[in-house]
Short mmCIF file of C-alpha atoms and ligand atoms in Angstrom, two decimals:
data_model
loop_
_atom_site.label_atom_id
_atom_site.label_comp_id
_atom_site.label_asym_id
_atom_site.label_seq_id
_atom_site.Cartn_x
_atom_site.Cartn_y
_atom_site.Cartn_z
CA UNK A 1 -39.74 35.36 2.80
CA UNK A 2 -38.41 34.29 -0.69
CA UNK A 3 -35.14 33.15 -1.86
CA UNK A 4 -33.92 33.99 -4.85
CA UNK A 5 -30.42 31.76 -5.38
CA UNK A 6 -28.45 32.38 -8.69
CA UNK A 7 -25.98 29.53 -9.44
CA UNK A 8 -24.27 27.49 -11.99
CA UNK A 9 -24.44 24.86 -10.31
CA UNK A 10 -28.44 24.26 -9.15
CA UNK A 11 -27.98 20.46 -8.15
CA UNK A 12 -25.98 21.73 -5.07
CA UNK A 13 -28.65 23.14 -3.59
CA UNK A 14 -31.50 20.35 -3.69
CA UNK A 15 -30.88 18.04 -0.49
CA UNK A 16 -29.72 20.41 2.15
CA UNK A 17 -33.24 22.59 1.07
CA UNK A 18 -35.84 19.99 0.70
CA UNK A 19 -34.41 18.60 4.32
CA UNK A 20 -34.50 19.03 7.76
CA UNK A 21 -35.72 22.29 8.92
CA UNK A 22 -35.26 24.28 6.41
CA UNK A 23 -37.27 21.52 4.32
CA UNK A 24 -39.95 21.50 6.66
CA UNK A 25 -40.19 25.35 6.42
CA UNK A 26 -40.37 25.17 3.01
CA UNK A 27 -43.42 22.48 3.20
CA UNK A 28 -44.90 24.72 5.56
CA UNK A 29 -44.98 27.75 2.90
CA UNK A 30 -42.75 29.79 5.32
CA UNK A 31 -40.10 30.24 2.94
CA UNK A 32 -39.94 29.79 -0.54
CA UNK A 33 -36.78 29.32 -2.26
CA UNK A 34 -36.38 30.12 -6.10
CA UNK A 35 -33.07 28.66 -7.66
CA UNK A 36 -32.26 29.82 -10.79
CA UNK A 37 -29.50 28.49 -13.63
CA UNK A 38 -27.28 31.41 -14.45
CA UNK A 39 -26.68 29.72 -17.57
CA UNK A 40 -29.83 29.67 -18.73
CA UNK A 41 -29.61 32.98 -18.94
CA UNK A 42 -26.58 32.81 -21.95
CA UNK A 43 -27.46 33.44 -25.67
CA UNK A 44 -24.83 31.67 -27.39
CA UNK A 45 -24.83 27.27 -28.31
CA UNK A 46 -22.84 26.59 -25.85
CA UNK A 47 -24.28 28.39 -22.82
CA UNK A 48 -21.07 30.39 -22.30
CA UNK A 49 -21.02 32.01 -18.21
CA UNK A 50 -17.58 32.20 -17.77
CA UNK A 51 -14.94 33.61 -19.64
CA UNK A 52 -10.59 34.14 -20.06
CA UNK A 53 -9.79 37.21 -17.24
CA UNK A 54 -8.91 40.59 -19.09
CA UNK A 55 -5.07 41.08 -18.95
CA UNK A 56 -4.55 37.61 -18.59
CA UNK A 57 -4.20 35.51 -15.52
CA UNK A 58 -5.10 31.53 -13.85
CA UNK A 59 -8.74 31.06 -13.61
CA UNK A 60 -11.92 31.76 -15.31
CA UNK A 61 -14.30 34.54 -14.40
CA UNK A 62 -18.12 35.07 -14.34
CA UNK A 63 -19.70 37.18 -17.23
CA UNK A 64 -21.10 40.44 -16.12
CA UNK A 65 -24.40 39.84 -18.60
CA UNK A 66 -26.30 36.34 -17.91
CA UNK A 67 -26.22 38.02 -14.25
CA UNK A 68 -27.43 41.11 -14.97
CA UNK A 69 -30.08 39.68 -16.84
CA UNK A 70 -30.90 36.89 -14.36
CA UNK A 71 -31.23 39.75 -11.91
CA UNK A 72 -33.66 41.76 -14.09
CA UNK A 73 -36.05 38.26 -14.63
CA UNK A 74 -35.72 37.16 -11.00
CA UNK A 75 -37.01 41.09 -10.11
CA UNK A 76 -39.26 41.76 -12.89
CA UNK A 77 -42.45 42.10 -10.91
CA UNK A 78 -40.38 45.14 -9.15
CA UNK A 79 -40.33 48.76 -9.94
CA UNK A 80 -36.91 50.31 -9.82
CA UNK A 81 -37.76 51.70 -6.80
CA UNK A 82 -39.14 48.55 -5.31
CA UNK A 83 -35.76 46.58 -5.96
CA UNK A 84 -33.90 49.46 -4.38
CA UNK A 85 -35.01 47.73 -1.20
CA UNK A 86 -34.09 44.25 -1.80
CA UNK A 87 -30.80 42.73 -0.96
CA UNK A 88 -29.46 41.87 -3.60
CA UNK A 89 -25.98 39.73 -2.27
CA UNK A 90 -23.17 38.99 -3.66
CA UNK A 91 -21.55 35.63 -1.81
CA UNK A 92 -17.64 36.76 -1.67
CA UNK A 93 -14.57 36.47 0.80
CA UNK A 94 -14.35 40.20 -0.18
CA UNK A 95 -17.66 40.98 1.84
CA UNK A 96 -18.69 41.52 5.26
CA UNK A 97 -18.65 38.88 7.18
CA UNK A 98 -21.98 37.09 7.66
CA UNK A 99 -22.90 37.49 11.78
CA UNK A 100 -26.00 36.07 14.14
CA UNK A 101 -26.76 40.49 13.88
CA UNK A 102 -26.62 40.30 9.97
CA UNK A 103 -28.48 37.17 9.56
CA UNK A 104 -31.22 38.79 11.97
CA UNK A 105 -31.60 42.01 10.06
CA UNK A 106 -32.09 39.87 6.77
CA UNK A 107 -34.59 37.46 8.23
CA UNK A 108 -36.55 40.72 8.57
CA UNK A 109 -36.39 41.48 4.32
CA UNK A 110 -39.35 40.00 2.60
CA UNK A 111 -37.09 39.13 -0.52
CA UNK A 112 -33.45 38.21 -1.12
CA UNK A 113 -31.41 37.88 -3.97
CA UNK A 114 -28.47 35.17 -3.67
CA UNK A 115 -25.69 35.66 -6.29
CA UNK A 116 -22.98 32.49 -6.19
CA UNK A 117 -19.94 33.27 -7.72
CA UNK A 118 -17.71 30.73 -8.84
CA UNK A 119 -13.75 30.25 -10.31
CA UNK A 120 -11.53 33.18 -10.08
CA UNK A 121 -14.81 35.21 -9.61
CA UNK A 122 -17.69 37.39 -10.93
CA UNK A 123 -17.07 40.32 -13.40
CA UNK A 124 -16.09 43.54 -11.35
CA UNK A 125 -19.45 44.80 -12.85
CA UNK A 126 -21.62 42.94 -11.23
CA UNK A 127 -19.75 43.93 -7.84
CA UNK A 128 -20.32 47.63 -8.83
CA UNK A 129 -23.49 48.11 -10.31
CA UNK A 130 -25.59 45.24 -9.59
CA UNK A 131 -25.08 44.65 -6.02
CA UNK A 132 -25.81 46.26 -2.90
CA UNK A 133 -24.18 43.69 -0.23
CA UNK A 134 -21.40 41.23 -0.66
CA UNK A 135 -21.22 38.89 2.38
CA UNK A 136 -18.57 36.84 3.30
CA UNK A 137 -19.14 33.81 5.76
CA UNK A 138 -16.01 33.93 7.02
CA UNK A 139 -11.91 34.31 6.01
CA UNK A 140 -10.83 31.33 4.30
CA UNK A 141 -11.95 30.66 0.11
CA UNK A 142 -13.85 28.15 -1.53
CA UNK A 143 -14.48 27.00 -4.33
CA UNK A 144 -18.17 28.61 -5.12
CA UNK A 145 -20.87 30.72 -3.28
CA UNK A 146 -22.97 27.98 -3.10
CA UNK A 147 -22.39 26.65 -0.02
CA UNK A 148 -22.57 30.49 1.94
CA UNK A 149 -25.82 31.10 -0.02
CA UNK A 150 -26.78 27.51 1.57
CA UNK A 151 -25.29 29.09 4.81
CA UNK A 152 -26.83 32.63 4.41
CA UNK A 153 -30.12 30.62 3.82
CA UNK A 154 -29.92 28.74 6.73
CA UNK A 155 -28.98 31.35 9.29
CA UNK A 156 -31.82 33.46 8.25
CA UNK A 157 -34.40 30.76 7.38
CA UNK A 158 -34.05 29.43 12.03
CA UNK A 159 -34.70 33.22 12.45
CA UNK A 160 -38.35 33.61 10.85
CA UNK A 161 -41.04 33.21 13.33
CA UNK A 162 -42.61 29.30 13.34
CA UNK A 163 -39.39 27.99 12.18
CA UNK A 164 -38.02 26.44 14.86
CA UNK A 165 -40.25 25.17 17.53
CA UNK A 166 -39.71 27.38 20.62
CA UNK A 167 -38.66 31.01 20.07
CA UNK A 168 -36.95 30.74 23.53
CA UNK A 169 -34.53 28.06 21.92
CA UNK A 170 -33.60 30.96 19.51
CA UNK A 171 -32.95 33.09 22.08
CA UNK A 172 -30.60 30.92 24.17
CA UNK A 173 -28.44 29.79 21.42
CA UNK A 174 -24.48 30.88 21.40
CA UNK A 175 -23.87 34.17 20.40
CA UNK A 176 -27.38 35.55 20.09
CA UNK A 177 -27.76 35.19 23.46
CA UNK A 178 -24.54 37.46 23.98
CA UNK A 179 -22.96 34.14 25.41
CA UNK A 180 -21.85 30.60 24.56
CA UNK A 181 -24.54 28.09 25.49
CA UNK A 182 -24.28 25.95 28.78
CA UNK A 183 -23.58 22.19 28.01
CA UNK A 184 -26.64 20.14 26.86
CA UNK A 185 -27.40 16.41 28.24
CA UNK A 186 -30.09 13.67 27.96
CA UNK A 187 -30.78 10.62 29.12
CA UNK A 188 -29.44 8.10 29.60
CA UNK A 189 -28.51 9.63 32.86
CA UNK A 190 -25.28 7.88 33.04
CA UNK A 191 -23.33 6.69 29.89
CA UNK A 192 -20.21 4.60 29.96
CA UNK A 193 -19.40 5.58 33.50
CA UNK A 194 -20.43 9.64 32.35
CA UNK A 195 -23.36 10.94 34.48
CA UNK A 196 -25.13 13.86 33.83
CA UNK A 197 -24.78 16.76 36.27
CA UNK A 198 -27.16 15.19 39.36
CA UNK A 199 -28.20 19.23 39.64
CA UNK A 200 -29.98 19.22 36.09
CA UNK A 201 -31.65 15.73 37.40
CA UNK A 202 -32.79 17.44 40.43
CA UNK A 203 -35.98 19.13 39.32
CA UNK A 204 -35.13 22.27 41.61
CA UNK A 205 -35.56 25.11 38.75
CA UNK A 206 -33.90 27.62 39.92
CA UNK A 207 -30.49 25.60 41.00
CA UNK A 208 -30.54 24.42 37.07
CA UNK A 209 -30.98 28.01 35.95
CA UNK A 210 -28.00 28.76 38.41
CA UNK A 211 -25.99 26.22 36.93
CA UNK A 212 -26.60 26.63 33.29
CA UNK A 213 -25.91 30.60 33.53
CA UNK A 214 -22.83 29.62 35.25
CA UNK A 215 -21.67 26.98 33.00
CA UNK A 216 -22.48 29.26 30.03
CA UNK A 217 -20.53 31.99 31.77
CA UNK A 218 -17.23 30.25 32.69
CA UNK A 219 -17.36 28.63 28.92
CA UNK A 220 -17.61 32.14 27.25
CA UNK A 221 -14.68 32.86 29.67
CA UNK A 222 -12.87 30.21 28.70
CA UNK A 223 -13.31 30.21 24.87
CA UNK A 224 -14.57 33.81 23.55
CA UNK A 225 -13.88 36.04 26.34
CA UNK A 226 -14.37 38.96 23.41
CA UNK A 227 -18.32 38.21 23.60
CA UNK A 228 -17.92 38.20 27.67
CA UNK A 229 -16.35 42.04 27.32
CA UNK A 230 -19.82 43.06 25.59
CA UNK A 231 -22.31 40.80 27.22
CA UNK A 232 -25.03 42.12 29.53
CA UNK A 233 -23.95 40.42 32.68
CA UNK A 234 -25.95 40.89 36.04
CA UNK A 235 -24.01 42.04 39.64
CA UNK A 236 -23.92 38.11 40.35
CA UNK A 237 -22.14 37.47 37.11
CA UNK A 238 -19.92 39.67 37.63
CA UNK A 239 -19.01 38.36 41.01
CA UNK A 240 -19.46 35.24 39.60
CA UNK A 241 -16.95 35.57 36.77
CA UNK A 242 -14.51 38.19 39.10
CA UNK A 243 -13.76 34.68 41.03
CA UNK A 244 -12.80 32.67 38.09
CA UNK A 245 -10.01 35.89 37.79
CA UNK A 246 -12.51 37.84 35.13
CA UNK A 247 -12.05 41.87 35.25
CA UNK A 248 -14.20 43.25 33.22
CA UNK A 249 -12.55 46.08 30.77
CA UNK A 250 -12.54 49.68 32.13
CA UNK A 251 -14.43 51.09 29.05
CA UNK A 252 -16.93 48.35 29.40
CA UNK A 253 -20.77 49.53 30.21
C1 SAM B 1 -12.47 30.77 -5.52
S1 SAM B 1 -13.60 31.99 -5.02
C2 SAM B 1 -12.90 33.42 -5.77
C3 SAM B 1 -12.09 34.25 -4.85
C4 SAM B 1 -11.51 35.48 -5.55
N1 SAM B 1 -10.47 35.09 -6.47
C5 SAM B 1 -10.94 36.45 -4.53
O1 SAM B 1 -9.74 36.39 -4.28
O2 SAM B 1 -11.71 37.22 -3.94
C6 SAM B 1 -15.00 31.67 -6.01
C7 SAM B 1 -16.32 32.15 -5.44
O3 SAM B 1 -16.60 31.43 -4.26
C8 SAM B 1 -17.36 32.25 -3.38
N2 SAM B 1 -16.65 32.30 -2.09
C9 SAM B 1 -15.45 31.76 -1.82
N3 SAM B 1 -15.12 31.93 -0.53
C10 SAM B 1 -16.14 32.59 0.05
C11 SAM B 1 -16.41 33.06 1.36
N4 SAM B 1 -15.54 32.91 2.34
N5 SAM B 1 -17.58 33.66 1.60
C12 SAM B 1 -18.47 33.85 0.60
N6 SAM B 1 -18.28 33.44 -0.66
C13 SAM B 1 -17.14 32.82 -0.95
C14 SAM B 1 -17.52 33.61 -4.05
O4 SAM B 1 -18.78 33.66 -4.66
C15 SAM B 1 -16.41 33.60 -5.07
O5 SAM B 1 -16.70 34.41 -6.19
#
């Protein structure tokens, strides 16, 4: 899987890729990650990216052309028919926004393209014509796509196989399980007058199992009952959750 980030501002990007896992997966040649200077892709002295807004207004905006032609460099190994199939994303609050479902479907792509806007925005152009996804990573705005490219990267990046130790620890996180997580201890066993659930000390496998799909179903109850509404759920989590006052909508599989 490759990477292909387009910023203006590079230096954000160097710590949170060279550590952790996402560092390690780079080491490990299971992702690369290309980040590229769109204003090194500018033709006049002063390496001009942004410009005044047409029709006036507060804020600068990002020129259509260093973007287009970073996009054409970045791809140029590609036949037009070849970068048809490439997502090619534009980070914006505008966009769809980024899920576990999304981030799965990308992890799949063996090339991305990462545009970060920045300001009041990017040129409507680029939006139009250079595009084919703008993803949002959630409903509030910041200051630059870099940090949801960093997020987007991330997301996808746990997904690809050999990442992340286990694939089973994939599986069982929130949401792409269908559920929120059951609570997570280690030792010591007891803390400042805390213990650890004596059941998850216990070594009896199945009663742990009981526990943690109980725990994970009375959390998901309690904090995102919309996930509970479309989660698989067996006849014993149903009765389960029916006696913590749960009914399950009528349209509901
Ligand atoms: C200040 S924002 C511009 C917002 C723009 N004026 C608008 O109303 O849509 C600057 C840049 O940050 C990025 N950005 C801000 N919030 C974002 C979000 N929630 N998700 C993805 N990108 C975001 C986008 O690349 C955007 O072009």
């Amino acid at each position: 899987m490759i990477f292909k980030v387009l910023t203006l501002f590079p230096e954000v990007f160097q710590a949170p890729l060279e550590s952790s896992m996402v560092g390690l997966a780079r080491q490990r040649g299971l992702v690369t990650i290309e980040v590229s200077d769109i204003r090194s892709y500018t033709h006049d002295p002063h390496g001009t990216a942004d410009d005044y807004q047409f029709g006036g207004g507060p804020g600068m905006v990002l020129k259509a052309d260093p973007i287009f032609e970073a996009v054409d460099d970045v791809l140029s190994a590609h036949s037009v028919e070849q970068r048809a199939g490439i997502p090619i994303i534009l980070t914006s609050p505008q966009g769809e926004t980024l899920t576990q479902a999304m981030a799965q479907e990308l992890s799949l792509a063996p090339e991305i393209v990462i545009i970060c806007g920045h300001y009041a925005g990017v040129d409507e152009r680029v939006r139009q014509h250079l595009v084919n996804r703008e993803i949002s990573i959630g409903d509030y705005v910041l200051t630059g796509g870099e940090i949801p490219a960093l997020v987007l990267i991330d997301s996808v990046t746990r997904l690809i196989p050999g990442v992340v130790g286990s694939h089973e620890n994939i599986e069982e996180d929130s949401i792409t399980s269908g559920l929120l997580q059951h609570p997570l201890y280690t030792r010591p066993a007891e803390f400042r007058g805390m213990a650890a659930p004596e059941v998850l000390r216990s070594g009896h496998h199945a009663e742990i199992l009981k526990w943690r799909r109980r725990e994970s179903l009375s959390r998901t109850l309690e904090r995102r009952r919309d996930l509970l509404d479309k989660a698989e759920l067996t006849t014993d989590d149903l009765t389960y959750l029916r006696s913590l006052g749960y009914a399950r909508p009528e349209h509901t599989p």
